[in-house]
Short mmCIF file of C-alpha atoms in Angstrom, two decimals:
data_model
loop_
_atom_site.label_atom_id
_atom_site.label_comp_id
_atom_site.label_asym_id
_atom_site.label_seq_id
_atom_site.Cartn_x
_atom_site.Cartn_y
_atom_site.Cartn_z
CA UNK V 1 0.00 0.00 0.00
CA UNK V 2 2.99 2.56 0.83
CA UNK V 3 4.37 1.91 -2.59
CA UNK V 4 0.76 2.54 -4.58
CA UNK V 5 0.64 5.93 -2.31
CA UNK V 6 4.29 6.90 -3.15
CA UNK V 7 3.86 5.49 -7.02
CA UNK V 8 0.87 8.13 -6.97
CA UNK V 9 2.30 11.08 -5.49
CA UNK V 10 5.42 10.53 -7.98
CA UNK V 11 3.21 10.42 -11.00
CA UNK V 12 0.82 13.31 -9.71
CA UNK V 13 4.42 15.63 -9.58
CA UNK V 14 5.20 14.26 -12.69
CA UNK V 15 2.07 15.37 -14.43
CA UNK V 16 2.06 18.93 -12.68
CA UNK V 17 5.05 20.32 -13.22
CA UNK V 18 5.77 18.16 -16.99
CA UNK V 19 9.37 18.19 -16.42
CA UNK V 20 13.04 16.43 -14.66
CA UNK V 21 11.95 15.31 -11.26
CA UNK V 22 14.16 14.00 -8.55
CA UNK V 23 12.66 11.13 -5.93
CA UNK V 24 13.38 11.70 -2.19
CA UNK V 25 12.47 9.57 1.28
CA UNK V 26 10.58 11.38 3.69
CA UNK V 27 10.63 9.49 7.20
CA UNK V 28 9.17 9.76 10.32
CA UNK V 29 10.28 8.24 13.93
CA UNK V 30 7.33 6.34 14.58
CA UNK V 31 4.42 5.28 12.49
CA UNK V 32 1.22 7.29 12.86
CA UNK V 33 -1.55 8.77 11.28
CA UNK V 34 -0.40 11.72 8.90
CA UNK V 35 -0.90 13.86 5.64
CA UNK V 36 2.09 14.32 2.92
CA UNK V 37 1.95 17.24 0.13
CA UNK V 38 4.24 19.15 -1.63
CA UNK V 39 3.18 22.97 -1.90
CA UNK V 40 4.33 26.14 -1.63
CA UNK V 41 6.78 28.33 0.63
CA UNK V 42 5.26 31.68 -0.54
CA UNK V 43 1.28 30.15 -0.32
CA UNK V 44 1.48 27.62 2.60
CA UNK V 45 -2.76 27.74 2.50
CA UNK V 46 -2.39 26.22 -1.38
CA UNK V 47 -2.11 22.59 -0.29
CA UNK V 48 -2.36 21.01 -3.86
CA UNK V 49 -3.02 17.22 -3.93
CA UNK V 50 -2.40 15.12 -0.41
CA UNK V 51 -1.37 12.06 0.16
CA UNK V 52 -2.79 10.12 3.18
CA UNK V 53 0.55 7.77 4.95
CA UNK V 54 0.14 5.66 7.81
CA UNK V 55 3.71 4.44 7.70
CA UNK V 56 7.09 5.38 8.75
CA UNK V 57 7.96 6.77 5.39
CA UNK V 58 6.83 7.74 1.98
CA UNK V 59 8.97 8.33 -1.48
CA UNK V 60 7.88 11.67 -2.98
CA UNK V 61 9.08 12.97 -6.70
CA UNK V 62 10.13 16.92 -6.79
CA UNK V 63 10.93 19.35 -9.00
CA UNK V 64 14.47 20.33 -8.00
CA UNK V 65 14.11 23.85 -9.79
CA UNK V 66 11.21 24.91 -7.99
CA UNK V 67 12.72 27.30 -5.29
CA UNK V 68 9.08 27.84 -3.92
CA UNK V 69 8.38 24.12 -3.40
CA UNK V 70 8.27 22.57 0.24
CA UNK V 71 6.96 19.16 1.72
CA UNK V 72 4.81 19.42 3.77
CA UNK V 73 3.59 16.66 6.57
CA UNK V 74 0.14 17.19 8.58
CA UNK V 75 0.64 14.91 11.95
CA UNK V 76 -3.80 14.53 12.55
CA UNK V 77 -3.26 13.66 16.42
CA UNK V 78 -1.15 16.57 16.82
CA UNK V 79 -2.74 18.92 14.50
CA UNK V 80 0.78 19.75 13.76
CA UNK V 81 2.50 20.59 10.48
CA UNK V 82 6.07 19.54 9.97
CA UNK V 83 7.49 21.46 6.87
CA UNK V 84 11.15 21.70 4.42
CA UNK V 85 12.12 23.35 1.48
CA UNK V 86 12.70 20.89 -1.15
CA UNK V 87 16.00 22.76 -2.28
CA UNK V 88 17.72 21.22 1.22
CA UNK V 89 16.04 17.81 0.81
CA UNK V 90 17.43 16.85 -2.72
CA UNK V 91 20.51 17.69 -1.61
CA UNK V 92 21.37 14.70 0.75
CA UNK V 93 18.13 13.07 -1.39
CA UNK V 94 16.12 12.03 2.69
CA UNK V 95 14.17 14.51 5.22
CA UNK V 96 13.72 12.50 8.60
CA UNK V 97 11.02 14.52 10.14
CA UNK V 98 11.59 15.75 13.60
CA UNK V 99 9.46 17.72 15.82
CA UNK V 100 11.63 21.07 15.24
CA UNK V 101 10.52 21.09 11.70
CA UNK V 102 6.91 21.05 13.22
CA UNK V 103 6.25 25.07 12.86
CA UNK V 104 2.72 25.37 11.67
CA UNK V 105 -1.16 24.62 12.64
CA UNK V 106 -2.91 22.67 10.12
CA UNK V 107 -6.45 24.35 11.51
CA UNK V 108 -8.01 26.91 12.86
CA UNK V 109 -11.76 27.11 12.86
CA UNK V 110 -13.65 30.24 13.87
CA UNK V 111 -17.76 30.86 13.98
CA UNK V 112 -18.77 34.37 12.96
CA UNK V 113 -21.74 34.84 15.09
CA UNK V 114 -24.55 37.88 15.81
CA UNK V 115 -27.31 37.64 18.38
CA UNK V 116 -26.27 33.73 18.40
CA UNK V 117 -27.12 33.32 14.82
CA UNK V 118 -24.57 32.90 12.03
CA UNK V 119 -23.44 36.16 10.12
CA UNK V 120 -23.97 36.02 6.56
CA UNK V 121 -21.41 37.96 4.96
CA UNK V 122 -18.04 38.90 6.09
CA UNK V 123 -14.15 38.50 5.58
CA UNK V 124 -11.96 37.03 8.24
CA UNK V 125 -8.77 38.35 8.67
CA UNK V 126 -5.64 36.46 10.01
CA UNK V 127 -2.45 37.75 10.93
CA UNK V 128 0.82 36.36 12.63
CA UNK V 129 3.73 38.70 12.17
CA UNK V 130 5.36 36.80 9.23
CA UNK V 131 1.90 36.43 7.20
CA UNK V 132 -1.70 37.23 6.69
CA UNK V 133 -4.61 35.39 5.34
CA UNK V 134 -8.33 36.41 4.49
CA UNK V 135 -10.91 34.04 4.65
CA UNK V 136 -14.40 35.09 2.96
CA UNK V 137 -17.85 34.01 4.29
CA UNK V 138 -20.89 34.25 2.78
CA UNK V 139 -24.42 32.37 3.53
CA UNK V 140 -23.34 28.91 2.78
CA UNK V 141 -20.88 28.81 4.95
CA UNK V 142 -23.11 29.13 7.34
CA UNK V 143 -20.61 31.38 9.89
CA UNK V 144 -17.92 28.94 9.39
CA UNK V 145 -14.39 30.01 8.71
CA UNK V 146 -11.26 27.65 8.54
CA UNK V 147 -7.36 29.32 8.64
CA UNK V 148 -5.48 26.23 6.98
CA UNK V 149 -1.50 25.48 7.58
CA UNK V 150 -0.84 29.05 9.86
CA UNK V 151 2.27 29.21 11.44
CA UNK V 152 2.48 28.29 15.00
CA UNK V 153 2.38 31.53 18.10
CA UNK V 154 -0.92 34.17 18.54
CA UNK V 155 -2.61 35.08 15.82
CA UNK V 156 -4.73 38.66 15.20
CA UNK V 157 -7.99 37.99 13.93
CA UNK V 158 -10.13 40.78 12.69
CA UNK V 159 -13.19 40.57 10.80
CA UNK V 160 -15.02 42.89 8.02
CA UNK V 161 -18.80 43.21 7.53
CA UNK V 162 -21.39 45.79 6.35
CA UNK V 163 -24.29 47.05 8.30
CA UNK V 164 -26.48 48.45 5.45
CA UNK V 165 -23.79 50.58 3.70
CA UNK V 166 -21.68 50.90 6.16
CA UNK V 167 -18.17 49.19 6.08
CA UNK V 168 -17.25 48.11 9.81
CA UNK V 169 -14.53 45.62 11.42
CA UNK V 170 -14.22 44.39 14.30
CA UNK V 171 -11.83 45.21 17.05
CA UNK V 172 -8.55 42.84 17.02
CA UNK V 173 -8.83 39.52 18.80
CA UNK V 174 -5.83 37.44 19.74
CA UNK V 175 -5.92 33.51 19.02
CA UNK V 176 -3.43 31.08 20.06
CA UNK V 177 -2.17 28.73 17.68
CA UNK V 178 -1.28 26.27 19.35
CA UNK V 179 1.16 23.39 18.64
CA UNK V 180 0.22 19.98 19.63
CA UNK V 181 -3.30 20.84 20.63
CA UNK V 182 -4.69 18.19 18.20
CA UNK V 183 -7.71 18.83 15.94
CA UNK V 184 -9.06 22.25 15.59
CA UNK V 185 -11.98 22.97 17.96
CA UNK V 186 -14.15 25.96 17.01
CA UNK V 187 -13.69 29.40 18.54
CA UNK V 188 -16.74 31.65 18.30
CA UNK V 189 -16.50 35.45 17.20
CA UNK V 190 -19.63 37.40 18.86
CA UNK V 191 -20.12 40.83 16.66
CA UNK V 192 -22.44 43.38 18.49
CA UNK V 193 -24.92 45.24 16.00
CA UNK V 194 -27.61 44.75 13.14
CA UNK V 195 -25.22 42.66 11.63
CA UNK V 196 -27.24 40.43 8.64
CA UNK V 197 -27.24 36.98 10.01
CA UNK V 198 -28.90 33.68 8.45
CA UNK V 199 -32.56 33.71 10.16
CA UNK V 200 -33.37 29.68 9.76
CA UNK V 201 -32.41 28.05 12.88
CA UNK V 202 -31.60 24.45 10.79
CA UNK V 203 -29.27 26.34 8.82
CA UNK V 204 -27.01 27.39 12.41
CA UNK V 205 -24.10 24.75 12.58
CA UNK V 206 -22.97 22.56 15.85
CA UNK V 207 -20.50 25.03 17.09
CA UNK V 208 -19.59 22.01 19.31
CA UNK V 209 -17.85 19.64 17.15
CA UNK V 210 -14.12 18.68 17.36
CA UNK V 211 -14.36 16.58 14.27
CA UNK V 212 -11.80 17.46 11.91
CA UNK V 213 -13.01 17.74 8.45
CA UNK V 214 -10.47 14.57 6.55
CA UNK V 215 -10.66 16.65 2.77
CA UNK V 216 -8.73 19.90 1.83
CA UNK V 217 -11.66 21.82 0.51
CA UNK V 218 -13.82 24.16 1.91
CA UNK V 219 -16.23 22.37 4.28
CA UNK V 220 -19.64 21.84 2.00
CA UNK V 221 -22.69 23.46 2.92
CA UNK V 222 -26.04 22.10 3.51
CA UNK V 223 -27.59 21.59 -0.03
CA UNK V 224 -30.14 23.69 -0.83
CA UNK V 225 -33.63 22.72 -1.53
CA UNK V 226 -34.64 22.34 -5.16
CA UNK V 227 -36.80 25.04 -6.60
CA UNK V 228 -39.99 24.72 -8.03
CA UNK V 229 -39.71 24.51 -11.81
CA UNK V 230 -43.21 25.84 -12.34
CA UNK V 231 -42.48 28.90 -9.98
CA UNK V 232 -38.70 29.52 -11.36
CA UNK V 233 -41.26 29.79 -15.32
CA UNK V 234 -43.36 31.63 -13.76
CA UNK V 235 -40.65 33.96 -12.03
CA UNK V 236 -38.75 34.32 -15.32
CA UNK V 237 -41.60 35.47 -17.45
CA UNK V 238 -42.56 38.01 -15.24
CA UNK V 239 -39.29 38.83 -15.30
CA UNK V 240 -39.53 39.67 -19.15
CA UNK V 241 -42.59 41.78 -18.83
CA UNK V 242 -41.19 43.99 -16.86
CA UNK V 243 -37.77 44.23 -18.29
CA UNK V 244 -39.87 44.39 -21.79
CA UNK V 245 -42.08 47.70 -20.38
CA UNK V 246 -39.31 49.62 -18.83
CA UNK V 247 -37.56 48.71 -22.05
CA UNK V 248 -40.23 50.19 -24.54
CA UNK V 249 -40.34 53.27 -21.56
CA UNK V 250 -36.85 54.02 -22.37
CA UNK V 251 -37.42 53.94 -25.56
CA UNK V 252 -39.88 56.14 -26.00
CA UNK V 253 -38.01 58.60 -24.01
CA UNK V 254 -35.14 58.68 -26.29
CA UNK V 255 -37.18 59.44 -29.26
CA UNK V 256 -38.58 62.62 -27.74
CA UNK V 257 -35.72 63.47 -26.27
CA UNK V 258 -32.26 62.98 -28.38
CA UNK V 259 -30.28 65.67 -26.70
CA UNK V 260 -30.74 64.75 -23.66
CA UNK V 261 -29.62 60.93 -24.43
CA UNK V 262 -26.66 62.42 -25.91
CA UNK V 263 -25.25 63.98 -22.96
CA UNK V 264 -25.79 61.23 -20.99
CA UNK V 265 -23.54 59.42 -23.40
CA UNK V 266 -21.26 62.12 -23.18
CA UNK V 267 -21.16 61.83 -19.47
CA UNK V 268 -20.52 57.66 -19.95
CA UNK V 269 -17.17 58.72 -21.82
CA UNK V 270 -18.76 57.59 -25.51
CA UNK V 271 -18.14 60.82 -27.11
CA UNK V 272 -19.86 62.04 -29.80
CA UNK V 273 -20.93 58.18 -30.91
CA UNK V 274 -25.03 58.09 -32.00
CA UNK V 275 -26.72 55.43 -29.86
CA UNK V 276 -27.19 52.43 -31.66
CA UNK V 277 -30.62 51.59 -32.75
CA UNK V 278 -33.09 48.68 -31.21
CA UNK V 279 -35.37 46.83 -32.20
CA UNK V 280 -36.41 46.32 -28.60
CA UNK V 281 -34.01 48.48 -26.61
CA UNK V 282 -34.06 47.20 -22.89
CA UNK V 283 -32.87 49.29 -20.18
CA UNK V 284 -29.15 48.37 -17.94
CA UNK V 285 -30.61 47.84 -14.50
CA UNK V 286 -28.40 46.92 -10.60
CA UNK V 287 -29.42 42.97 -10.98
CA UNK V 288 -30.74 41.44 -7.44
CA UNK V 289 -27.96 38.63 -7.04
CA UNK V 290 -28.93 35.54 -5.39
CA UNK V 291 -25.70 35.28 -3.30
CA UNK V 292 -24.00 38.54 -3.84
CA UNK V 293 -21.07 39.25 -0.97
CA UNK V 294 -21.05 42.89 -0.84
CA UNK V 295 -18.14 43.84 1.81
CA UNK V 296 -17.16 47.39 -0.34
CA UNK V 297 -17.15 50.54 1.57
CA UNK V 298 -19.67 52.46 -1.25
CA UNK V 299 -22.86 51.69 -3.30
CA UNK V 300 -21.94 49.90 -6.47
CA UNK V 301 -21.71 53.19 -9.32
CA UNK V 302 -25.04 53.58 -11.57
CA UNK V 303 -24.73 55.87 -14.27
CA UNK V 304 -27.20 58.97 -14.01
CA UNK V 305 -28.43 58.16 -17.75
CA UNK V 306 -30.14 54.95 -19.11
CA UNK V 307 -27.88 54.06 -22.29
CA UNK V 308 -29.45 52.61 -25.33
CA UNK V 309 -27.29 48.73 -26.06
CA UNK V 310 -27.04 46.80 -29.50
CA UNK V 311 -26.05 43.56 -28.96
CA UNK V 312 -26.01 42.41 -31.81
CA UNK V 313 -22.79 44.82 -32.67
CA UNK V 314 -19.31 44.45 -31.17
CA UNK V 315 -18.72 46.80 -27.98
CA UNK V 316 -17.62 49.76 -28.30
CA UNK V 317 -15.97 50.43 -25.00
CA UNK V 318 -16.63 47.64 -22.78
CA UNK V 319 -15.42 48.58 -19.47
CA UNK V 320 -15.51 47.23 -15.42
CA UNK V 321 -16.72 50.67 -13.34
CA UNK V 322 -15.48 50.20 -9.65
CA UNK V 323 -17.55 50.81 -6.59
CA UNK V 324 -15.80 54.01 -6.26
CA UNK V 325 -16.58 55.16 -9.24
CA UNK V 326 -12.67 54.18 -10.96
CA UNK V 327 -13.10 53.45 -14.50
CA UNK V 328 -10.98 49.92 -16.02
CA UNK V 329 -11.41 50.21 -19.95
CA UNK V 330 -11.14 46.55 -21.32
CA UNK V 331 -9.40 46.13 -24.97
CA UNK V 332 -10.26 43.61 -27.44
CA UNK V 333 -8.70 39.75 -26.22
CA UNK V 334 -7.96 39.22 -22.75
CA UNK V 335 -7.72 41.43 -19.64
CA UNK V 336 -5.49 40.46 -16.77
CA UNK V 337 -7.37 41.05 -13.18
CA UNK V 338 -5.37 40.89 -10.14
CA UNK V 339 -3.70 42.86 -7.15
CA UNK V 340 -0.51 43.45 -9.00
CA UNK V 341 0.43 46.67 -10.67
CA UNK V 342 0.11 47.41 -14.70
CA UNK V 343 -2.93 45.02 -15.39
CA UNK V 344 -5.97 45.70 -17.64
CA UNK V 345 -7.79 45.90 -14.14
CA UNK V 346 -5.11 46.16 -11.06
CA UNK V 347 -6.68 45.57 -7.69
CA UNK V 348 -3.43 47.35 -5.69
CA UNK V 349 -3.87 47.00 -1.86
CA UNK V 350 -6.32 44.59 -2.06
CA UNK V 351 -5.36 41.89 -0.35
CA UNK V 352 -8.40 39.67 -0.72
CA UNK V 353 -7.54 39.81 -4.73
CA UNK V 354 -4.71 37.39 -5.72
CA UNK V 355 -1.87 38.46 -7.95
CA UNK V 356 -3.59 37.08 -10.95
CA UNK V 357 -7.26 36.70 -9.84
CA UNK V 358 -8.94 36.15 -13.21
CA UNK V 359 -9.19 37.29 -17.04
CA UNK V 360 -11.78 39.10 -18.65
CA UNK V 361 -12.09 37.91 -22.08
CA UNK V 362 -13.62 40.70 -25.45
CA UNK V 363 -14.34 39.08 -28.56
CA UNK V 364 -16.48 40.90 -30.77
CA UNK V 365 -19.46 41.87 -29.08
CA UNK V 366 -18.95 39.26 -26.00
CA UNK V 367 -17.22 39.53 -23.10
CA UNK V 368 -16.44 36.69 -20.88
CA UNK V 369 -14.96 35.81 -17.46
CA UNK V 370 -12.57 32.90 -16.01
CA UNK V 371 -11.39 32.33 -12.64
CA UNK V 372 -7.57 31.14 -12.39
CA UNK V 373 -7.93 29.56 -9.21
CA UNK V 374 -7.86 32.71 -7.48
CA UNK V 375 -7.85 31.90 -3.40
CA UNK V 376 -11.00 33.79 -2.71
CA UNK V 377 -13.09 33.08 -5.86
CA UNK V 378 -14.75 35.08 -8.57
CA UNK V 379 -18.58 35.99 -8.30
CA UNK V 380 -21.15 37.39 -10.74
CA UNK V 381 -24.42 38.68 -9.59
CA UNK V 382 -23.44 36.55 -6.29
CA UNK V 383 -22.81 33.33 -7.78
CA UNK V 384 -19.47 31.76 -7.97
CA UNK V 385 -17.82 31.40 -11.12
CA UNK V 386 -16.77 27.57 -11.92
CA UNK V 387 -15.91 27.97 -15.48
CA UNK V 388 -15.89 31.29 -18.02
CA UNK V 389 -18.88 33.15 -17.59
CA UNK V 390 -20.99 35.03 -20.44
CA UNK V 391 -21.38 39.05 -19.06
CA UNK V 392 -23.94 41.29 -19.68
CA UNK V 393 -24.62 44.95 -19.16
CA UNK V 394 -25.39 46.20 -15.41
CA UNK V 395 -23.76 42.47 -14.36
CA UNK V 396 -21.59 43.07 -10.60
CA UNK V 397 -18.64 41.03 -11.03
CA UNK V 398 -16.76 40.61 -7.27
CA UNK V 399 -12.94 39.50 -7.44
CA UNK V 400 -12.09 38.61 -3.40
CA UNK V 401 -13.97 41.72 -2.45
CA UNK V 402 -13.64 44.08 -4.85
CA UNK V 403 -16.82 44.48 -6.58
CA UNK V 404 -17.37 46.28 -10.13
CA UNK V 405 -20.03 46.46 -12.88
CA UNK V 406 -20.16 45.81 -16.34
CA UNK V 407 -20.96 48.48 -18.79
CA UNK V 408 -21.00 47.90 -22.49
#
């Protein structure tokens, strides 16, 4: 069985990085229960595939370029972490694991909590003095917030949240993580106010449990309930109507009043450009998301004049309008978004954005969007992106959480 589980891990290195590997021993002092992975210095939290060993050793094939690559070994009855650069482990080729290379927490669970029910929206903050990691929550998570592979000492938690429009955090709290305290038990984060919490009492979790969760994702929520089919039909056509009326509304305006639809466009940075006629011109209206994580300190921008869409012709100038009001113009083919500088749309001092969050994709008269495994996800109109994602005009798009909307 250890040599299917090392045979595995070998071929899953060999796959991912498609180039020379080197095969090392990784050994422990006695047998035991434990998790093997080889990750990243710079993203500790990125644990990549895991191996489960309940030997005294595993063979593992690295990439002896990779400076950023570690091993890293998750003892469950200790909850410790045991980690080593792979640079100083090819070099004598073996890593027996002691307990000073046992310098991180595999878990830390936290339950954001408001008049004892769980908060819907928020972003946990955690802080030692060598790192920081965010953590969002939104309904389906049900209050629940996990810090994975944190290094070992007291840790700062803080957490954001809105009340209405209002932008509010919490005041610091100080967590120990500590080593050899075995699996994570859940700590429970009271925040005073109207903060929005979820109102069904079989949605609160069992702040209670010990049990540590055996996968690396995200623990799953409860699922959902299937909707009605007949209702979502009947939801959707009423839907059209009234997009249909406001539509022809609009319309009607514009033809009795041309000058004033040309300053709007003016004011929307299109220049001098006629609207584009419509057959049946429909009017860019704030969608109401079904899961939208608003944490932003301002309304999301709407402009002050209705504009007039063709979409059957290629956009003009698509664009991403911040909830600040900032302005990212999107050219034709595809538009880096992330935290770092000198993107198509740069995120700087975001740190809930990751250094290359996602791409926005113009082709013609279609824009799309694709997560690249970004650590706190991509949403639009409060749904999480999975795969690239048609947009539309008055669509929010939320990278981490910084939240925009689409204008075309």
């Amino acid at each position: 069985m250890k040599r299917i589980g090392s045979l595995a891990i070998a071929c899953f290195a060999i796959l991912a990085h498609g180039q020379t590997t080197k095969v090392v021993s990784v050994t422990f002092p006695v047998e035991g229960d434990r998790e093997v992975w080889v990750g990243s210095l710079s993203q500790p939290d990125k644990m990549g595939h895991v191996e489960t060993v309940q030997g005294t050793g595993v063979k593992l094939s690295v990439d002896p370029g990779d400076t950023d690559a570690a091993v890293y070994v998750h003892d469950k009855r200790t909850g410790n972490v045991a980690v080593q650069p792979v640079g100083q482990i090819v070099k004598t080729g073996l890593w027996k694991v002691t307990s000073k290379d046992e310098t991180r927490v595999y878990s830390l669970k936290f339950h954001l909590s408001s008049q004892s029910r769980p908060v819907k929206n928020a972003l946990l903050r955690a802080k030692t003095k060598q790192e920081e990691r965010t953590v969002l929550v939104d309904a389906a998570d049900k209050g629940g917030a996990e810090v994975r592979n944190i290094l070992a000492g007291q840790v700062e938690i803080t957490v954001d949240y809105k009340v209405g429009r209002e932008a509010k955090t919490t005041a610091p709290q100080i967590f120990e993580a500590k080593l050899g305290a075995g699996p994570a038990k859940v700590k429970t984060i009271d925040i005073q106010g109207d903060v929005p919490t979820i109102e069904d009492p079989k949605d609160i979790p069992d702040t209670n449990s010990n049990s540590e969760s055996q996968t690396h994702e995200k623990v799953a929520p409860a699922v959902p309930q299937a909707p009605n089919p007949l209702v979502s039909l009947l939801n959707v056509l009423i839907g059209l109507g009234v997009v249909a009326a406001v539509g022809f509304g609009i319309y009607s305006w514009a033809k009795k009043n041309p000058k004033q639809l040309d300053d709007g466009l003016k004011k929307l940075g299109l220049g001098e450009q006629d609207p584009a006629p419509l057959d049946t011109p429909l009017v860019p209206q704030q969608p109401q998301p079904l899961k939208q994580i608003d944490l932003g300190a301002q309304a999301a921008y709407v402009p002050d004049v209705p504009t007039v869409v063709n979409s059957s012709m290629a956009i003009p100038n698509p664009r991403l309008v911040q909830s600040d009001g900032k302005v990212h113009l999107l050219s034709d083919g595809a538009n880096a978004v992330g935290r770092e500088a000198g993107l198509s749309v740069s995120c700087v001092g975001e740190s809930s954005v990751s250094r290359h969050h996602a791409t926005l994709t113009v082709s013609g008269s279609e824009i799309t969007v694709s997560d690249e495994g970004s650590t706190n996800g991509t949403y639009v109109n409060g749904q999480k992106v999975s795969g690239p994602v048609n947009l539309r005009q008055g669509d929010v798009v939320q990278f981490g959480a910084a939240q925009f909307t689409v204008e075309v």
